[in-house]
Short mmCIF file of C-alpha atoms and ligand atoms in Angstrom, two decimals:
data_model
loop_
_atom_site.label_atom_id
_atom_site.label_comp_id
_atom_site.label_asym_id
_atom_site.label_seq_id
_atom_site.Cartn_x
_atom_site.Cartn_y
_atom_site.Cartn_z
CA UNK A 144 -7.71 20.52 14.33
CA UNK A 145 -5.61 18.74 11.52
CA UNK A 146 -7.57 20.62 8.95
CA UNK A 147 -5.98 23.87 10.09
CA UNK A 148 -2.92 22.72 8.82
CA UNK A 149 -3.60 22.82 5.41
CA UNK A 150 -5.60 25.59 3.89
CA UNK A 151 -8.33 23.72 2.06
CA UNK A 152 -9.66 27.01 0.30
CA UNK A 153 -5.92 27.81 -1.32
CA UNK A 154 -5.93 24.30 -2.35
CA UNK A 155 -9.08 24.53 -3.49
CA UNK A 156 -10.24 21.36 -1.85
CA UNK A 157 -13.71 20.07 -1.88
CA UNK A 158 -15.99 20.50 1.47
CA UNK A 159 -16.41 16.60 3.07
CA UNK A 160 -20.03 17.05 2.88
CA UNK A 161 -22.59 14.95 5.35
CA UNK A 162 -23.74 11.56 3.99
CA UNK A 163 -20.74 11.20 1.69
CA UNK A 164 -18.32 8.41 1.41
CA UNK A 165 -14.18 9.26 0.66
CA UNK A 166 -12.36 5.80 -0.26
CA UNK A 167 -8.98 7.11 0.97
CA UNK A 168 -5.50 5.90 0.49
CA UNK A 169 -2.99 6.23 3.54
CA UNK A 170 -0.17 5.62 1.76
CA UNK A 171 2.34 2.52 2.78
CA UNK A 172 3.03 3.76 6.15
CA UNK A 173 5.45 7.01 6.43
CA UNK A 174 2.56 10.04 7.55
CA UNK A 175 4.62 12.14 5.60
CA UNK A 176 3.13 10.16 2.23
CA UNK A 177 -0.59 11.26 2.88
CA UNK A 178 -1.92 13.73 0.47
CA UNK A 179 -3.46 16.88 1.56
CA UNK A 180 -7.06 15.91 0.38
CA UNK A 181 -6.44 12.66 3.14
CA UNK A 182 -5.40 14.82 5.70
CA UNK A 183 -8.50 16.75 5.18
CA UNK A 184 -10.80 14.05 4.65
CA UNK A 185 -9.11 13.22 8.14
CA UNK A 186 -9.54 16.81 9.86
CA UNK A 187 -13.61 16.76 8.72
CA UNK A 188 -14.79 13.00 9.35
CA UNK A 189 -17.36 12.10 11.83
CA UNK A 190 -16.48 8.21 10.95
CA UNK A 191 -12.95 6.75 9.83
CA UNK A 192 -13.71 2.94 9.12
CA UNK A 193 -9.93 1.93 8.68
CA UNK A 194 -8.08 -1.38 7.74
CA UNK A 195 -5.22 -3.16 9.80
CA UNK A 196 -2.39 -1.79 7.45
CA UNK A 197 -3.19 1.87 8.21
CA UNK A 198 -0.31 3.34 10.52
CA UNK A 199 -1.80 4.21 14.16
CA UNK A 200 -0.02 7.65 14.11
CA UNK A 201 -1.70 8.68 10.81
CA UNK A 202 -5.38 7.44 13.13
CA UNK A 203 -4.62 10.16 15.49
CA UNK A 204 -4.53 12.69 13.00
CA UNK A 205 -8.39 12.08 12.93
CA UNK A 206 -10.69 15.42 14.36
CA UNK A 207 -11.26 14.98 17.98
CA UNK A 208 -14.09 13.26 18.37
CA UNK A 209 -14.10 11.16 15.19
CA UNK A 210 -14.99 7.49 15.63
CA UNK A 211 -12.80 5.12 15.06
CA UNK A 212 -14.17 2.19 13.57
CA UNK A 213 -11.73 -1.07 13.08
CA UNK A 214 -12.71 -3.09 9.86
CA UNK A 215 -10.06 -5.07 9.44
CA UNK A 216 -9.02 -8.70 11.33
CA UNK A 217 -8.81 -8.71 15.16
CA UNK A 218 -6.96 -11.19 17.52
CA UNK A 219 -7.02 -13.80 15.06
CA UNK A 220 -10.74 -13.38 14.47
CA UNK A 221 -11.85 -13.35 10.90
CA UNK A 222 -12.00 -9.44 9.55
CA UNK A 223 -15.89 -8.62 8.62
CA UNK A 224 -16.70 -10.01 5.11
CA UNK A 225 -16.46 -7.57 2.27
CA UNK A 226 -20.55 -6.72 1.89
CA UNK A 227 -20.65 -6.25 5.73
CA UNK A 228 -18.11 -3.31 5.39
CA UNK A 229 -19.63 -2.18 2.14
CA UNK A 230 -23.12 -2.43 4.51
CA UNK A 231 -21.71 -0.60 7.26
CA UNK A 232 -20.34 2.09 4.70
CA UNK A 233 -23.89 2.77 3.29
CA UNK A 234 -25.74 2.74 6.75
CA UNK A 235 -23.34 5.60 8.67
CA UNK A 236 -23.71 7.21 5.04
CA UNK A 237 -27.65 7.26 5.13
CA UNK A 238 -27.17 8.40 8.89
CA UNK A 239 -25.70 11.97 7.57
CA UNK A 240 -22.39 10.96 8.76
CA UNK A 241 -19.31 11.89 6.67
CA UNK A 242 -17.61 8.72 6.13
CA UNK A 243 -14.10 8.42 5.93
CA UNK A 244 -13.26 4.79 4.35
CA UNK A 245 -9.17 4.85 5.06
CA UNK A 246 -7.29 1.84 3.43
CA UNK A 247 -3.41 1.20 3.13
CA UNK A 248 -1.47 2.09 0.28
CA UNK A 249 -4.15 3.15 -2.59
CA UNK A 250 -7.59 2.16 -2.09
CA UNK A 251 -7.78 0.50 -5.66
CA UNK A 252 -4.43 -1.43 -5.65
CA UNK A 253 -5.24 -4.55 -4.20
CA UNK A 254 -7.60 -3.16 -1.88
CA UNK A 255 -10.84 -3.76 -3.01
CA UNK A 256 -11.77 -0.13 -2.70
CA UNK A 257 -13.41 -0.82 -6.28
CA UNK A 258 -15.79 -3.57 -4.73
CA UNK A 259 -16.92 -0.57 -1.94
CA UNK A 260 -17.65 2.10 -4.43
CA UNK A 261 -19.71 -0.31 -6.70
CA UNK A 262 -21.86 -1.17 -3.57
CA UNK A 263 -21.82 2.59 -2.92
CA UNK A 264 -22.79 3.10 -6.23
CA UNK A 265 -25.31 1.01 -6.58
CA UNK A 266 -26.97 1.96 -2.92
CA UNK A 267 -27.35 5.98 -4.64
CA UNK A 268 -24.69 7.17 -1.85
CA UNK A 269 -22.47 10.05 -3.23
CA UNK A 270 -18.57 9.12 -3.20
CA UNK A 271 -15.00 10.15 -3.79
CA UNK A 272 -11.98 8.02 -4.32
CA UNK A 273 -8.80 9.79 -3.33
CA UNK A 274 -5.45 7.57 -4.54
CA UNK A 275 -2.90 7.06 -1.94
CA UNK A 276 0.96 6.10 -2.64
CA UNK A 277 0.44 2.25 -3.10
CA UNK A 278 3.13 -0.11 -1.51
CA UNK A 279 4.74 -1.12 -4.64
CA UNK A 280 5.90 2.32 -5.68
CA UNK A 281 6.08 4.20 -2.06
CA UNK A 282 8.03 1.35 -0.65
CA UNK A 283 10.44 0.77 -3.68
CA UNK A 284 11.45 4.49 -3.72
CA UNK A 285 12.10 4.24 0.14
CA UNK A 286 14.21 1.23 -0.65
CA UNK A 287 16.31 3.32 -3.30
CA UNK A 288 14.71 0.96 -5.87
CA UNK A 289 13.38 2.64 -9.08
CA UNK A 290 10.28 1.10 -10.24
CA UNK A 291 11.60 1.90 -13.86
CA UNK A 292 14.99 2.97 -15.47
CA UNK A 293 15.88 3.31 -19.14
CA UNK A 294 18.47 1.42 -19.07
CA UNK A 295 16.48 -1.89 -17.44
CA UNK A 296 13.08 -1.59 -17.92
CA UNK A 297 10.30 -0.13 -19.54
CA UNK A 298 7.30 -1.72 -17.98
CA UNK A 299 6.51 -3.32 -14.72
CA UNK A 300 3.96 -5.96 -13.42
CA UNK A 301 2.08 -5.64 -10.25
CA UNK A 302 0.68 -8.75 -8.75
CA UNK A 303 -0.73 -10.11 -6.09
CA UNK A 304 0.89 -13.29 -4.49
CA UNK A 305 -2.68 -14.85 -3.56
CA UNK A 306 -6.04 -15.24 -4.61
CA UNK A 307 -9.09 -14.37 -1.86
CA UNK A 308 -9.02 -18.08 -0.99
CA UNK A 309 -5.01 -17.77 0.17
CA UNK A 310 -3.83 -20.00 -2.80
CA UNK A 311 -1.57 -18.49 -5.77
CA UNK A 312 -3.64 -17.04 -7.93
CA UNK A 313 -4.56 -19.75 -10.62
CA UNK A 314 -6.03 -17.54 -13.12
CA UNK A 315 -2.96 -15.93 -13.45
CA UNK A 316 -0.85 -17.11 -16.94
CA UNK A 317 2.59 -17.19 -14.72
CA UNK A 318 4.18 -17.97 -18.29
CA UNK A 319 3.16 -14.75 -19.83
CA UNK A 320 4.05 -12.86 -16.48
CA UNK A 321 7.54 -14.37 -16.30
CA UNK A 322 7.99 -13.17 -20.24
CA UNK A 323 6.19 -10.17 -19.64
CA UNK A 324 7.65 -7.22 -18.15
CA UNK A 325 11.35 -7.05 -16.71
CA UNK A 326 10.18 -6.03 -13.47
CA UNK A 327 7.65 -7.80 -11.35
CA UNK A 328 6.13 -6.78 -8.09
CA UNK A 329 4.44 -8.81 -5.92
CA UNK A 330 2.23 -7.71 -2.70
CA UNK A 331 1.04 -10.45 -0.51
CA UNK A 332 3.39 -13.02 -1.87
CA UNK A 333 5.28 -13.86 1.45
CA UNK A 334 3.39 -17.08 2.22
CA UNK A 335 3.15 -18.46 -1.50
CA UNK A 336 6.90 -17.25 -2.55
CA UNK A 337 8.47 -20.56 -2.75
CA UNK A 338 5.83 -22.20 -5.12
CA UNK A 339 5.90 -18.25 -7.33
CA UNK A 340 9.40 -18.58 -7.80
CA UNK A 341 9.11 -21.80 -9.18
CA UNK A 342 6.24 -20.66 -11.71
CA UNK A 343 8.62 -17.81 -12.96
CA UNK A 344 11.78 -19.97 -13.05
CA UNK A 345 10.04 -22.63 -15.14
CA UNK A 346 8.40 -19.38 -16.77
CA UNK A 347 11.80 -18.51 -18.22
CA UNK A 348 12.94 -15.91 -15.46
CA UNK A 349 16.51 -16.63 -14.54
CA UNK A 350 17.13 -17.81 -11.12
CA UNK A 351 19.96 -15.56 -10.55
CA UNK A 352 17.93 -11.98 -11.30
CA UNK A 353 18.32 -10.17 -8.59
CA UNK A 354 15.19 -9.91 -6.20
CA UNK A 355 14.38 -8.02 -3.18
CA UNK A 356 11.95 -8.32 -0.35
CA UNK A 357 10.86 -4.98 1.39
CA UNK A 358 9.38 -5.66 4.75
CA UNK A 359 7.52 -2.61 6.80
CA UNK A 360 8.21 -0.22 3.98
CA UNK A 361 8.36 3.62 4.53
CA UNK A 362 8.19 3.27 8.21
CA UNK A 363 10.80 3.23 10.99
CA UNK A 364 11.44 -0.75 11.30
CA UNK A 365 11.67 -0.93 7.27
CA UNK A 366 13.82 -3.66 6.23
CA UNK A 367 15.09 -4.51 2.84
CA UNK A 368 16.77 -7.62 1.82
CA UNK A 369 18.33 -8.10 -1.60
CA UNK A 370 18.48 -11.39 -2.97
CA UNK A 371 18.50 -13.39 -6.41
CA UNK A 372 14.88 -14.76 -7.59
CA UNK A 373 16.21 -18.65 -6.67
CA UNK A 374 16.90 -17.62 -3.37
CA UNK A 375 14.54 -15.05 -2.43
CA UNK A 376 12.11 -17.20 -0.51
CA UNK A 377 14.90 -18.79 1.75
CA UNK A 378 16.09 -15.14 2.40
CA UNK A 379 12.86 -13.59 3.30
CA UNK A 380 11.88 -16.57 5.62
CA UNK A 381 10.98 -14.57 8.85
CA UNK A 382 10.96 -11.26 7.32
CA UNK A 383 7.76 -9.57 9.15
CA UNK A 384 4.76 -8.48 7.03
CA UNK A 385 3.78 -6.78 5.45
CA UNK A 386 6.18 -7.23 2.89
CA UNK A 387 6.44 -6.44 -0.94
CA UNK A 388 8.43 -8.53 -3.46
CA UNK A 389 10.38 -7.03 -6.02
CA UNK A 390 12.40 -9.05 -9.19
CA UNK A 391 14.29 -7.13 -11.80
CA UNK A 392 17.62 -5.30 -12.70
CA UNK A 393 16.26 -2.58 -10.94
CA UNK A 394 17.10 -3.87 -7.71
CA UNK A 395 20.81 -3.44 -8.41
CA UNK A 396 20.35 0.36 -7.76
CA UNK A 397 19.18 -0.30 -4.17
CA UNK A 398 23.16 -0.71 -3.40
CA UNK A 399 23.76 2.87 -4.55
CA UNK A 400 20.62 4.53 -3.99
CA UNK A 401 19.35 3.26 -0.42
CA UNK A 402 19.20 6.71 0.79
CA UNK A 403 17.06 5.61 3.97
CA UNK A 404 19.96 3.46 4.83
CA UNK A 405 22.51 6.26 4.16
CA UNK A 406 20.50 9.07 6.45
CA UNK A 407 20.49 6.26 9.39
CA UNK A 408 24.47 5.70 9.03
CA UNK A 409 25.11 9.27 8.13
CA UNK A 410 26.97 8.63 5.28
CA UNK A 411 25.83 11.39 3.67
CA UNK A 412 28.40 13.42 5.70
CA UNK A 413 31.01 14.59 3.80
CA UNK A 414 34.51 12.90 4.41
CA UNK A 415 37.24 15.36 5.88
CA UNK A 416 39.43 16.42 3.27
N1 SAH B 300 -3.93 -1.27 -0.81
C1 SAH B 300 -2.30 -1.64 -0.73
C2 SAH B 300 -2.19 -2.99 -0.77
C3 SAH B 300 -3.08 -4.10 0.09
S1 SAH B 300 -2.55 -5.88 -0.18
C4 SAH B 300 -1.77 -0.99 -1.23
O1 SAH B 300 -1.97 0.21 -2.32
O2 SAH B 300 -0.35 -0.65 -1.18
C5 SAH B 300 -1.35 -5.70 1.60
C6 SAH B 300 -0.17 -6.16 0.77
O3 SAH B 300 0.40 -4.69 0.52
C7 SAH B 300 0.92 -6.67 2.01
O4 SAH B 300 0.35 -7.93 1.71
C8 SAH B 300 1.91 -6.09 1.38
O5 SAH B 300 2.28 -6.89 -0.08
C9 SAH B 300 1.81 -4.91 0.90
N2 SAH B 300 2.06 -3.98 1.73
C10 SAH B 300 1.44 -2.90 2.19
N3 SAH B 300 1.81 -1.88 3.01
C11 SAH B 300 3.06 -2.27 2.88
C12 SAH B 300 4.72 -1.82 3.35
N4 SAH B 300 4.23 -0.74 4.23
N5 SAH B 300 5.34 -2.59 3.62
C13 SAH B 300 5.76 -3.59 2.47
N6 SAH B 300 4.65 -4.29 2.06
C14 SAH B 300 3.18 -3.43 1.97
#
């Protein structure tokens, strides 16, 4: 059992009690980025209610006998509604199950973890939130792009490229966003990228500033495409989902810091003298 791989007592990890729900972030893909609490939860859960973005290899870490319950979109059919998922979590907890709600990245970063937690709180179901490494942090690290760097930026903006109805978020003040942090990290932006780029440039961003798209970050299929803000939408066309977009001077560091690419090409091998 996977729980044997970590010493819960030594680490002071809490028991996963029956009737409780743990909202857990699975990180962006690489199973090595799971937290000790996430591993502990996988080793103890009775039911794992998981989303489409959770790596299959991570699900294989679940306790043998745990029920794996998919709550995402399957075969083009619409995903279960948020109230349906929350109701399912509440029902399972009331049946006395240890319910692991497993989400890609961090559960509360564009992951509706807050909505589910509110439903659990209202139903008086005890819960815990276990943060995960969000794609906008872990993905950048694996692309060799520092999220902040003293020479370039002391602030970052994370934003979603589409609203719940799939359109560019209308409530966002795009001029303020364009003029705000020097580094922007966009989630769920692939489809609306041309229109987002247009808004950012009309809001004052330079079309020549560096931009990158990171696809399938932290997995073996990770791809990084480096471009400029003006051309990133074209450069990103055809790149596989999921992907995040990074805009700002920090993107320039990719060339020197692409450690994933370097490991692949063994270019860290010392040159013969
Ligand atoms: N809660 C998640 C985000 C869910 S929204 C988190 O914290 O990471 C889904 C979006 O996350 C995707 O459209 C994509 O923009 C981004 N994303 C998630 N996993 C990713 C990955 N491995 N590589 C690139 N982008 C990813």
